[in-house]
PDB file of C-alpha atoms in Angstrom:
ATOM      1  CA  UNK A   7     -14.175  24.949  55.726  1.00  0.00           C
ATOM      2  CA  UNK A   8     -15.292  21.499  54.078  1.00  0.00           C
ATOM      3  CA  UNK A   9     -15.043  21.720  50.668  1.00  0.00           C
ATOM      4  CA  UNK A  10     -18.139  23.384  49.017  1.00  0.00           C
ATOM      5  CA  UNK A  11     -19.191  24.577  51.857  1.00  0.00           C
ATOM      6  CA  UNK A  12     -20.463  28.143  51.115  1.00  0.00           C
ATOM      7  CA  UNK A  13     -18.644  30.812  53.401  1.00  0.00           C
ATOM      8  CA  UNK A  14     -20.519  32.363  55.687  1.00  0.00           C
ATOM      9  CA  UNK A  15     -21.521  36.011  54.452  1.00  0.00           C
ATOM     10  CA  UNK A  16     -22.899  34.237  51.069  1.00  0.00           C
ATOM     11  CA  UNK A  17     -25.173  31.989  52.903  1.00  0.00           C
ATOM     12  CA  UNK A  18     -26.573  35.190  54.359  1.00  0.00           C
ATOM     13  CA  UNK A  19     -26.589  37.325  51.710  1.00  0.00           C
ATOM     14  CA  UNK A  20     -28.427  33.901  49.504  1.00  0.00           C
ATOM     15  CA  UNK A  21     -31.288  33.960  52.352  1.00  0.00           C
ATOM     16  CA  UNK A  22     -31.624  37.655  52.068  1.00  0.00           C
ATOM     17  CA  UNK A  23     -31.717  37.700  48.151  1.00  0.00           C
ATOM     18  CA  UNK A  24     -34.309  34.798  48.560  1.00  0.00           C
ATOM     19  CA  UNK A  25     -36.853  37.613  50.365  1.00  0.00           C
ATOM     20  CA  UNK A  26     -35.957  39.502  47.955  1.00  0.00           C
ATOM     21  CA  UNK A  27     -37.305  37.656  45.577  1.00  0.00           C
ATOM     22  CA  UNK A  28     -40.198  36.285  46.877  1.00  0.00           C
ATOM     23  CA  UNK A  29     -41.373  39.565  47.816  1.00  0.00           C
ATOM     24  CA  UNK A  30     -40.863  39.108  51.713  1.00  0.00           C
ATOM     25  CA  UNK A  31     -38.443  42.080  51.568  1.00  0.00           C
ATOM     26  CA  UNK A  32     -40.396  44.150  48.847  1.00  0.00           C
ATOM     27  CA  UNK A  33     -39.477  47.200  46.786  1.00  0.00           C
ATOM     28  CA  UNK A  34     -38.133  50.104  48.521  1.00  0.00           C
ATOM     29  CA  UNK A  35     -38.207  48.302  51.875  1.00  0.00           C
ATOM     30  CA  UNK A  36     -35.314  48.841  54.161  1.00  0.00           C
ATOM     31  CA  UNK A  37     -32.835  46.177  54.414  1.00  0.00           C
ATOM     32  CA  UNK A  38     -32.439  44.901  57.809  1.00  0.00           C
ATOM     33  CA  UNK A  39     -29.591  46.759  59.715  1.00  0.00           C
ATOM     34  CA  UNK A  40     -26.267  45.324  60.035  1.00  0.00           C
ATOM     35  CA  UNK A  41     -26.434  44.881  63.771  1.00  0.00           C
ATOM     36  CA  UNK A  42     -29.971  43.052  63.147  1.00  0.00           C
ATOM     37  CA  UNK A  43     -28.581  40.540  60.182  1.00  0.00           C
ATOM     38  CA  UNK A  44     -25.545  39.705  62.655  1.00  0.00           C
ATOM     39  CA  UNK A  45     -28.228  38.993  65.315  1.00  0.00           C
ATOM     40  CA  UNK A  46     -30.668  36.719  63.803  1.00  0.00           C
ATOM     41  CA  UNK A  47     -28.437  35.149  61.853  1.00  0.00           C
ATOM     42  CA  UNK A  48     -25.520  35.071  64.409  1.00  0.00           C
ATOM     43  CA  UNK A  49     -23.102  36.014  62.548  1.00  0.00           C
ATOM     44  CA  UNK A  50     -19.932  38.511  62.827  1.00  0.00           C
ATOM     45  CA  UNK A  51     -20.135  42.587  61.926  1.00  0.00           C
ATOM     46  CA  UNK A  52     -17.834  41.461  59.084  1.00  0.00           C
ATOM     47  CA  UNK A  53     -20.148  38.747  57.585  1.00  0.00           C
ATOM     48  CA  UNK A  54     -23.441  40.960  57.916  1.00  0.00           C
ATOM     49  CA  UNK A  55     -21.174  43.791  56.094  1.00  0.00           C
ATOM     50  CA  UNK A  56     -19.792  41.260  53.306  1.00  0.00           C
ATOM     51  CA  UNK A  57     -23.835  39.865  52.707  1.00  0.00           C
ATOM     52  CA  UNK A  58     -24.979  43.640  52.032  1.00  0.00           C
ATOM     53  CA  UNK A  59     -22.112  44.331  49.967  1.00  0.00           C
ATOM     54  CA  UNK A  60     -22.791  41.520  47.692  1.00  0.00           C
ATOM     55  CA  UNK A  61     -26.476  42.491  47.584  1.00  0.00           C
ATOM     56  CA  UNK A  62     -25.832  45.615  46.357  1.00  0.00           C
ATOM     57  CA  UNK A  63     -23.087  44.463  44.192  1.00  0.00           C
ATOM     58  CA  UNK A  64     -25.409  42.404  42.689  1.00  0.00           C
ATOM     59  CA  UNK A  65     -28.183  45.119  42.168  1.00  0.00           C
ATOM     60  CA  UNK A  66     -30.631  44.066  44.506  1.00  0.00           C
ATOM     61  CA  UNK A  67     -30.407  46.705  46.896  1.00  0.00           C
ATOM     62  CA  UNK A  68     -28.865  50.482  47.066  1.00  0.00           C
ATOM     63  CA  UNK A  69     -27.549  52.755  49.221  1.00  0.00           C
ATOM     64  CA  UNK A  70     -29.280  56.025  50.070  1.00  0.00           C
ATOM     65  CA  UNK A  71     -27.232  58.965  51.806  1.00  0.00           C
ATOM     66  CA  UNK A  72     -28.262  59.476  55.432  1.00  0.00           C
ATOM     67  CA  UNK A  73     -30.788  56.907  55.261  1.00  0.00           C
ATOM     68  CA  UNK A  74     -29.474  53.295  55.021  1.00  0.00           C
ATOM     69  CA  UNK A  75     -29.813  50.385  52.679  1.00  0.00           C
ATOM     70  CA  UNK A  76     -33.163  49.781  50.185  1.00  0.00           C
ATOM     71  CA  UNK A  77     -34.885  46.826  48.300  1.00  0.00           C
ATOM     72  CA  UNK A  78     -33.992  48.417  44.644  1.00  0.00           C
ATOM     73  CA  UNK A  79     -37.376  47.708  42.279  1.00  0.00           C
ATOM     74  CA  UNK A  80     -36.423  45.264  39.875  1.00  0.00           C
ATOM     75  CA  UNK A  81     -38.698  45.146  36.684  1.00  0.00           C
ATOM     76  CA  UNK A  82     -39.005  42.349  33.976  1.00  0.00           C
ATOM     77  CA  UNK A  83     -36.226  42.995  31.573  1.00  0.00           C
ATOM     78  CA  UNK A  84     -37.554  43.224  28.099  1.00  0.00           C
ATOM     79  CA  UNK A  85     -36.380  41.999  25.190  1.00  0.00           C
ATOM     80  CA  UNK A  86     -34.892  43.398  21.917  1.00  0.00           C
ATOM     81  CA  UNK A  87     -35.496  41.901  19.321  1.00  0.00           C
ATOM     82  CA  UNK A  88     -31.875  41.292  16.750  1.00  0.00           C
ATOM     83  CA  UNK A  89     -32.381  39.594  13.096  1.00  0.00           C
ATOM     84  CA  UNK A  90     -30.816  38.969  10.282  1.00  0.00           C
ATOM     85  CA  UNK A  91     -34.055  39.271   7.754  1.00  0.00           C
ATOM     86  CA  UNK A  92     -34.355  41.795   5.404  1.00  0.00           C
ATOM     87  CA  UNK A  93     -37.746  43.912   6.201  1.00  0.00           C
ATOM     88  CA  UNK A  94     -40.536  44.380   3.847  1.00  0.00           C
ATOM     89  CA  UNK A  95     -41.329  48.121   3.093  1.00  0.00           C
ATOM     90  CA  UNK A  96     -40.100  51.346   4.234  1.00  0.00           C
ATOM     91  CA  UNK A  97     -40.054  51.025   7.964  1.00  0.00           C
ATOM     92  CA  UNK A  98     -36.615  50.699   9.417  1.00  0.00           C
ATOM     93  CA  UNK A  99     -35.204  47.173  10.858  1.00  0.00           C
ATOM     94  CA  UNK A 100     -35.316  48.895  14.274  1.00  0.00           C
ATOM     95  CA  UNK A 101     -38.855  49.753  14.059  1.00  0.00           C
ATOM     96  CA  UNK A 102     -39.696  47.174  12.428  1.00  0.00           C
ATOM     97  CA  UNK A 103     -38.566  44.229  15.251  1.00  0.00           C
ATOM     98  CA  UNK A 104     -39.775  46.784  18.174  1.00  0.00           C
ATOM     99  CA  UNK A 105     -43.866  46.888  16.160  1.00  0.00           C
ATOM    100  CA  UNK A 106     -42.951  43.230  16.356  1.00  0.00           C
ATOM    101  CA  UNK A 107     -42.977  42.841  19.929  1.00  0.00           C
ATOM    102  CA  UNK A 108     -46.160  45.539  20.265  1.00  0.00           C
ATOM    103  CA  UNK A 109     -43.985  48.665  21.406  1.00  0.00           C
ATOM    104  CA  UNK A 110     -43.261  51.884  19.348  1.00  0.00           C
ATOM    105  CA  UNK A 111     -39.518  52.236  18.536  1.00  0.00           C
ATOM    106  CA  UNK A 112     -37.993  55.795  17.452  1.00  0.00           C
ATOM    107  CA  UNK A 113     -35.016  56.881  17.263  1.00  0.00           C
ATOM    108  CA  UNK A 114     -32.444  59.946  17.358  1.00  0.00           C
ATOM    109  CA  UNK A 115     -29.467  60.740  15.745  1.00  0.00           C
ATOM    110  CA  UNK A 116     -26.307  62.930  14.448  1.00  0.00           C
ATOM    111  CA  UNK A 117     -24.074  62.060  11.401  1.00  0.00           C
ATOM    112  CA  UNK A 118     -20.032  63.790  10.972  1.00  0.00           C
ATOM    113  CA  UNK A 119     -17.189  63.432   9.202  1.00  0.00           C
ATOM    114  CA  UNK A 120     -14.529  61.818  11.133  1.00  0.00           C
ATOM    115  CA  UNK A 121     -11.095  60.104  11.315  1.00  0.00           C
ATOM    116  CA  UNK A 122     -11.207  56.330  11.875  1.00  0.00           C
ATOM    117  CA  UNK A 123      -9.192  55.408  15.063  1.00  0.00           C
ATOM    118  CA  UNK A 124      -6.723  52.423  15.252  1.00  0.00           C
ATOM    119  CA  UNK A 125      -9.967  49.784  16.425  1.00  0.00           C
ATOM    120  CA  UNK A 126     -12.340  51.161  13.794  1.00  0.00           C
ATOM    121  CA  UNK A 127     -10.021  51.033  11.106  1.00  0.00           C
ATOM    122  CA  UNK A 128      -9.415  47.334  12.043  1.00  0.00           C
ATOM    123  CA  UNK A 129     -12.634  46.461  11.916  1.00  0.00           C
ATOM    124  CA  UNK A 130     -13.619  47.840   8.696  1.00  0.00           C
ATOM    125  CA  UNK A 131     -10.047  46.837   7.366  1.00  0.00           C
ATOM    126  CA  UNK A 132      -9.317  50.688   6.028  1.00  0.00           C
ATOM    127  CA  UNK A 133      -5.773  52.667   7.417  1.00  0.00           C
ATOM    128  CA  UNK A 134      -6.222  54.771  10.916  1.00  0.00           C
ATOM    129  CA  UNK A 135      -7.119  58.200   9.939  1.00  0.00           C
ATOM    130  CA  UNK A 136      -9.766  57.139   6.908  1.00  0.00           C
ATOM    131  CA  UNK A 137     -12.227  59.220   6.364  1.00  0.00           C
ATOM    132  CA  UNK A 138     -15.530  57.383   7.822  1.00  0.00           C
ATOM    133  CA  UNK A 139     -19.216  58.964   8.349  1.00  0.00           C
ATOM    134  CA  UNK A 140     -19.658  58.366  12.226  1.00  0.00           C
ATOM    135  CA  UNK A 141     -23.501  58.453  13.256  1.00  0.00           C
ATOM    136  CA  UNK A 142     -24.305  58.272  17.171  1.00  0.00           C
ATOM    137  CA  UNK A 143     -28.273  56.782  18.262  1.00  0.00           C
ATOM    138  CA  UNK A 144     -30.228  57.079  21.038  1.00  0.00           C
ATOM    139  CA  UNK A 145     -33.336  54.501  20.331  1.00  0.00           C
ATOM    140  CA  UNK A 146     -36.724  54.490  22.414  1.00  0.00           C
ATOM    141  CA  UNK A 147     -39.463  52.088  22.635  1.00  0.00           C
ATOM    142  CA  UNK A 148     -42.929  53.861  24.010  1.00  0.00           C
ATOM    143  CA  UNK A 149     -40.701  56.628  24.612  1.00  0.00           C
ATOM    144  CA  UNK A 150     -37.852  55.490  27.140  1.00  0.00           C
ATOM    145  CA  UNK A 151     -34.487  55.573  26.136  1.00  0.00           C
ATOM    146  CA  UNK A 152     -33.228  52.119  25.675  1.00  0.00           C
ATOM    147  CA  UNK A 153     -30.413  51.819  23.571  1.00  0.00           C
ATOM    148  CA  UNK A 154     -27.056  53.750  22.013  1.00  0.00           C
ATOM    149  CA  UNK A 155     -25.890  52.606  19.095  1.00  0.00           C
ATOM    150  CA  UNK A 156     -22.395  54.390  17.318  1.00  0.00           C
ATOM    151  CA  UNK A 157     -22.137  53.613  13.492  1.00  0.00           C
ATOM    152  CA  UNK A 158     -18.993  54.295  11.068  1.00  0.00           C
ATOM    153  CA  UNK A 159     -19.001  53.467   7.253  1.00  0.00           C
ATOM    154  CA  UNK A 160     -16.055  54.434   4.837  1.00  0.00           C
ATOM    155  CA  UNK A 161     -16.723  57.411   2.916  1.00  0.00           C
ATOM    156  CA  UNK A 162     -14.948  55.213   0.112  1.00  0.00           C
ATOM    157  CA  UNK A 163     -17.843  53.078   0.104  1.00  0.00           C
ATOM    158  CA  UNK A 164     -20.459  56.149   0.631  1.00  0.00           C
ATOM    159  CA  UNK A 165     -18.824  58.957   0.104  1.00  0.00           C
ATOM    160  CA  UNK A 166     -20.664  60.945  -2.604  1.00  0.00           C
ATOM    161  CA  UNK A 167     -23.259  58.645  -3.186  1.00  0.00           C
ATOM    162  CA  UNK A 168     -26.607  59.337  -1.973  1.00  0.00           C
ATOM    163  CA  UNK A 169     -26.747  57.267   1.049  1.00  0.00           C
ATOM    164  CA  UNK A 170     -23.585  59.196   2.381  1.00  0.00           C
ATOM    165  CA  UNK A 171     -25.598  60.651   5.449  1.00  0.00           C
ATOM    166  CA  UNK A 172     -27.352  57.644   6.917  1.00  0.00           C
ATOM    167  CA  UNK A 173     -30.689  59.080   7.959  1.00  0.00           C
ATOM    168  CA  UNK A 174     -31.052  61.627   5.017  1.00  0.00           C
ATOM    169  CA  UNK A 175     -31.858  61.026   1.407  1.00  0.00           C
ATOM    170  CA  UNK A 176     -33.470  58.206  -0.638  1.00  0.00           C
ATOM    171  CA  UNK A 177     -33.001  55.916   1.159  1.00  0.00           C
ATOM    172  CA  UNK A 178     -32.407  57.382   4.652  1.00  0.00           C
ATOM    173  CA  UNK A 179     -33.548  55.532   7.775  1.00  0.00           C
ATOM    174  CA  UNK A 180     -34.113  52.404   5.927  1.00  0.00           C
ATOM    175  CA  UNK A 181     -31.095  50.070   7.244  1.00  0.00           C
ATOM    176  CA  UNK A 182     -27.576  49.416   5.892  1.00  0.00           C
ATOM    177  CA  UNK A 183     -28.766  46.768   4.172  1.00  0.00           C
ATOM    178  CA  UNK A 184     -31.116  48.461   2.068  1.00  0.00           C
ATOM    179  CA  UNK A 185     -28.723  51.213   1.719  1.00  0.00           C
ATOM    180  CA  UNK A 186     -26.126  49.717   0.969  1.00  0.00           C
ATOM    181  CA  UNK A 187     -28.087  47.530  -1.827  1.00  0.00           C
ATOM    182  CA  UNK A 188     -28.795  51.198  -3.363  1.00  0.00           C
ATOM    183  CA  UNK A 189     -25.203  51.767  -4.191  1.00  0.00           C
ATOM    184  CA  UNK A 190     -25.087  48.053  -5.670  1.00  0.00           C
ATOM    185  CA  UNK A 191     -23.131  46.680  -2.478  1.00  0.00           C
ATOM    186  CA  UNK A 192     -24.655  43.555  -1.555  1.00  0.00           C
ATOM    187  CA  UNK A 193     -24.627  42.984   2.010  1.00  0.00           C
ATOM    188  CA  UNK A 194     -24.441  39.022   2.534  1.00  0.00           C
ATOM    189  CA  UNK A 195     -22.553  38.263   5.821  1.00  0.00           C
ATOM    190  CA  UNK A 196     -23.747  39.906   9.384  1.00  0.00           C
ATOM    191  CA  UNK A 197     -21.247  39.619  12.164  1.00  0.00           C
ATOM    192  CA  UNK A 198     -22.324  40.420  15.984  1.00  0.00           C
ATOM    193  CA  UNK A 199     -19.953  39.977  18.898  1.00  0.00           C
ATOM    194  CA  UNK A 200     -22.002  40.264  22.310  1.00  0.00           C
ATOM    195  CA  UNK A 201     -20.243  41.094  25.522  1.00  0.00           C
ATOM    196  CA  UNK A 202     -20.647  42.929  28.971  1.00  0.00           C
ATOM    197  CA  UNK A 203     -19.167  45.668  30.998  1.00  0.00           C
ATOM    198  CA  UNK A 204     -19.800  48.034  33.371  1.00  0.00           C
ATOM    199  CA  UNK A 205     -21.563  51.379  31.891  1.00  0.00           C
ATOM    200  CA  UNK A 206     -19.695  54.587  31.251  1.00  0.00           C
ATOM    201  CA  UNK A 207     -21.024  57.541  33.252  1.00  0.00           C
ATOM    202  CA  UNK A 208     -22.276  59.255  29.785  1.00  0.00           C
ATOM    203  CA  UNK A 209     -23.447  56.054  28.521  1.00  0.00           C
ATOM    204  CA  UNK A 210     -25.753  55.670  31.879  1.00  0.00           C
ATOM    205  CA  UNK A 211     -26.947  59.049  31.513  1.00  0.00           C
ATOM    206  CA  UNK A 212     -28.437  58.755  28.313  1.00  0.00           C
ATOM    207  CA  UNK A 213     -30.430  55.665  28.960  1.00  0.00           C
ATOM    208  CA  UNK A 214     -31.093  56.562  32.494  1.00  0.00           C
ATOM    209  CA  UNK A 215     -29.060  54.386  34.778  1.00  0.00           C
ATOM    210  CA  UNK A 216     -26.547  54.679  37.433  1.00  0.00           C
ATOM    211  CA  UNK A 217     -22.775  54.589  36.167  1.00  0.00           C
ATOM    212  CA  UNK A 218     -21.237  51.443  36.870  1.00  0.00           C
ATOM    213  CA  UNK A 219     -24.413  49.097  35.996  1.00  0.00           C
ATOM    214  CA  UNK A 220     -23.548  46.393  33.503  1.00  0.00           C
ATOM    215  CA  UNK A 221     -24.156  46.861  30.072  1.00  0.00           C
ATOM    216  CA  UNK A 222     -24.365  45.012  26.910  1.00  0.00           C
ATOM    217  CA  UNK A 223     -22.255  45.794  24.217  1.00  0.00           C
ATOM    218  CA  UNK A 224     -22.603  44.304  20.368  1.00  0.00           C
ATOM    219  CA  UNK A 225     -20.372  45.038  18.085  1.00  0.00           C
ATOM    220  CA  UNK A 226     -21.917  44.687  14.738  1.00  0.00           C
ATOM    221  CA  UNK A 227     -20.222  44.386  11.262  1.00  0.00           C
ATOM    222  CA  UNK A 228     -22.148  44.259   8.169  1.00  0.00           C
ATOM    223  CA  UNK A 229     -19.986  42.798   5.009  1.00  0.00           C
ATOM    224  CA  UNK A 230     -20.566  42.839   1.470  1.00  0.00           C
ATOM    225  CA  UNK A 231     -18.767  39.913  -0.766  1.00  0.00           C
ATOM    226  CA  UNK A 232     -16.452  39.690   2.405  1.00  0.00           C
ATOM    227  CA  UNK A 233     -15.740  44.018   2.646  1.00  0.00           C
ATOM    228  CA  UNK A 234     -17.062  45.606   5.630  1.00  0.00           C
ATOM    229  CA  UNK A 235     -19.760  48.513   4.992  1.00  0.00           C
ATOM    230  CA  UNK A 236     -20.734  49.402   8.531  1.00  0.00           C
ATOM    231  CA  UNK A 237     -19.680  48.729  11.988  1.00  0.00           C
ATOM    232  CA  UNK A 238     -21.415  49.976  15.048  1.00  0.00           C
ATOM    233  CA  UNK A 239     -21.246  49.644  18.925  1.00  0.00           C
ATOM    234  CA  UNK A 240     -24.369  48.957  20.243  1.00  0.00           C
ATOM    235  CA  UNK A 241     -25.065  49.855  23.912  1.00  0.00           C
ATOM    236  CA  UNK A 242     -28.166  48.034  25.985  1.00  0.00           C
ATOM    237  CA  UNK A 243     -28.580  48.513  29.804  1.00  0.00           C
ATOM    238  CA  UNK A 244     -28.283  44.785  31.264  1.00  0.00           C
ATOM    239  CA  UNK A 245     -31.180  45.210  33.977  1.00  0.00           C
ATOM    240  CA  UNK A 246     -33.785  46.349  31.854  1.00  0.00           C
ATOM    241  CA  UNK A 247     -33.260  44.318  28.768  1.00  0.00           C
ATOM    242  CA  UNK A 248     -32.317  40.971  26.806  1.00  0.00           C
ATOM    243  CA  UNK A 249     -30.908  40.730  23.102  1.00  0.00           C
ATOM    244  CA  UNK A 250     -32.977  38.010  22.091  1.00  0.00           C
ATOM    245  CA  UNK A 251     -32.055  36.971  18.257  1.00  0.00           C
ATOM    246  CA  UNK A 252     -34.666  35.466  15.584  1.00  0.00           C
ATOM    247  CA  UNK A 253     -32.513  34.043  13.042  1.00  0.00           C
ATOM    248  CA  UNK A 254     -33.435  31.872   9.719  1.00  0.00           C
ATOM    249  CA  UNK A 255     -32.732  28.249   9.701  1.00  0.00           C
ATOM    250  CA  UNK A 256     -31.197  26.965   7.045  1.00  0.00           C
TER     251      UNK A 256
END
């Protein structure tokens, strides 16, 4: 094969993601059989096979049970909004940047003691086996579950201070910023590390996926005079959404 020549089963599988995508092959149709792709395209069995598996690999179509192979519907991803501003008022940053791009956020959640493990404890620089409040999200816009978010702080920091429990109190629901500002930490550094993996079946369930499907994960450190106050993992669903980040110019 010439050099850059594309093999055979991705030449096929780049016309059939092309119908795809111009709608030729639209939503929920069937995708043409295997004996059908290695006749009008004559190719082998093994190509035709090798195209739909990189199809579905690649989302664009699924596999039903007894049935065959489907156009998967593909909406618009939308975005969520990350800054590092501070907001104005009592609304939290979350619901704050969702109003901001004209949907409703909310937002569920459970605070606990626990034990920080080995990666935690790295990342807020405190000894394995801390004590650190852990608080696990599930966050909605209009409703649909679209992102999980798991948050530890040191109880040396909070602990015994009212902004211990991070959505009760004062100052609960208003941001680790604002929270942490009420304790006389100021928080002046934001660190977010942005990566992708495939979903964890529990991870998919709550935001209503399919295990396996990509996900974004942030990891998100908030520092005060260079001492970590808070990190989280943040969990988006890759398909349905982009991070998109507004942050000030200096």
């Amino acid at each position: 094969m010439p050099f850059g020549e594309q093999p055979a089963y991705l030449r096929v599988a780049d016309d059939l993601r092309q119908k795809i995508l111009d709608g030729t092959l639209a939503p929920h149709t069937r995708l043409p059989s295997q004996a059908r792709i290695r006749t009008e395209y004559g190719v082998s069995d093994t190509v035709a096979l090798e195209a739909r598996k990189v199809l579905m690999a690649e989302g664009f179509v699924e596999g039903r049970s007894g049935s065959g192979t489907y156009v998967r519907e593909r909406a618009e991803p939308r975005r969520i909004i990350r800054s590092g501003y501070r907001p104005a008022g009592p609304p939290s940053p979350f619901r704050q940047e969702q109003g901001d791009e004209g949907v409703k956020g909310t937002w569920e959640s459970t605070s606990s003691q626990d034990l920080a493990t080995q990666p935690v404890a790295e990342r807020l620089r405190i000894e394995p086996g801390d004590r650190v409040m852990c608080t696990r999200y599930l966050y909605r816009t209009d409703g649909e579950p679209m992102m999980l978010a798991t948050s530890w702080e040191p109880l040396a920091v909070t602990g015994r201070t009212p902004v211990m429990l991070p959505e009760e109190g004062p100052l609960g629901g208003q941001g680790v910023v604002e929270r942490m500002a009420g304790i006389e930490f100021v928080v002046d550094n934001l660190v977010e590390e942005v990566g992708a993996r495939p979903g964890l079946a529990d991870e998919t369930a709550a935001l209503g996926g399919v295990p396996g499907h990509i996900v974004m994960e942030v990891r998100r450190t908030y520092y005060a005079s260079g001492r970590p106050v808070e990190t989280a993992d943040i969990i988006v669903p890759a398909e349905r959404y982009r991070v998109a980040y507004h942050l000030p110019v200096k």
